[in-house]
């Protein structure tokens, strides 16, 4: 079936009355932005849905883009035909035959809005259903729980027919729930945390700490690439703040508290991230922490680390297993970059036995003994290098897989 129109349904925000119209407007903007290269496509909004009239633009390519837009729950390729019984029957059969998998059961749901059409909805259910069954003898009708619902809407301007429902990313439209600062390392977890935050409608800026020249130029390139991949989902450039952590890290190393060094570094990272967040009007800090994964992510460590920031700490992966995180990383196209073996500033100084149960008083005391820590933090913030990373269309085609959307 060659669709003429794509019918887009909204995701989770439709269940929430508040801000609904604003969300819908944002979604419309987002769809318009992403589909801008397809000039003939006409995009309209009506009764809580968005319609894309293809006008000859390619369905498959557009569908790939729509799957990644946050706030879209699902969409359907729709065929529009003239209000003639035989034409409707033929197009309905075509819609059933072109499903990616042949279903065992189906039902027809006709809505006759155009009352001058000679058959009413009930008659049309029969007429269309019988026509399909004649051509697909293995198919059975099941009105209660059909595998596929073939929908036929007879409108004054034509009849709309569709049977396929394609799942999309869901969530909330990008940037509809405020802004947060993402702590982006080069690992597997934090890009996934960034993706899930954006999916919940957060706009993000990213901050990465490097220890150049101990960490390499390639490690920086890696983080730029991860940010680029994330920007594919925002559909807009993402700011990446690169902060030099060399001096602070070296000072902590000299404090000779090996087992606390990760705790100390994380606390300073959070403080810097918070200062950058305030400058950018971001109201939260996102990390890729997952409970118990490493020493710095025990509840006790998170308690001591988290106290260095006042802004809410958002940890989308906190209760997830590593396999689930990896599955998402693969699906969103960050995994391959994340596993490139360039050292991170924290792995550089990784002690033999990092504390899993740091003591806040001891940690605060060590901090107070580090000369000029405050100044170093302020300087790191003032010398931040900020890049704007834009989506790269070559990567767009990578996002694939029909795994469940998380
Ligand atoms: P990831 O895979 O995201 O690196 P991880 O399992 O390696 O996570 P940690 O290295 O303990 O975990 O880091 C925990 C979180 O702290 C990361 O998810 C990230 O949000 C933040 N973080 C760690 N290192 C950096 C860094 N160099 N720059 C920015 N954020 C960092
Ligand atoms: Mg890491």
Coordinates of N, CA and C and ligand atoms in Angstrom, one line a residue, residues 185-190 266 293 297 344 346-347, ligand 2:
X185 N 29.8 11.3 30.6 CA 31.2 10.7 30.5 C 31.3 10.1 29.1
X186 N 32.3 9.3 28.9 CA 32.4 8.6 27.6 C 31.8 7.2 27.7
X187 N 31.2 6.9 28.8 CA 30.7 5.5 29.1 C 29.4 5.2 28.4
X188 N 28.9 4.0 28.8 CA 27.7 3.5 28.2 C 26.5 4.2 28.8
X189 N 26.6 4.5 30.1 CA 25.4 4.8 30.9 C 24.9 6.3 30.7
X190 N 25.8 7.2 30.7 CA 25.3 8.6 30.7 C 24.6 9.0 29.4
X266 N 33.8 13.3 42.3 CA 32.4 13.4 41.9 C 31.7 14.6 42.6
X293 N 26.2 -0.2 40.9 CA 27.0 -0.7 39.7 C 28.5 -0.6 40.0
X297 N 28.5 4.3 43.3 CA 27.1 4.3 43.1 C 26.3 3.4 44.1
X344 N 38.9 7.7 30.6 CA 38.1 8.7 31.1 C 38.9 9.3 32.3
X346 N 38.3 9.7 35.3 CA 38.2 9.0 36.6 C 38.9 7.6 36.6
X347 N 38.9 7.0 35.4 CA 39.6 5.7 35.3 C 41.1 5.9 35.5
Ligands
LIG2 MG1 32.4 6.2 33.5

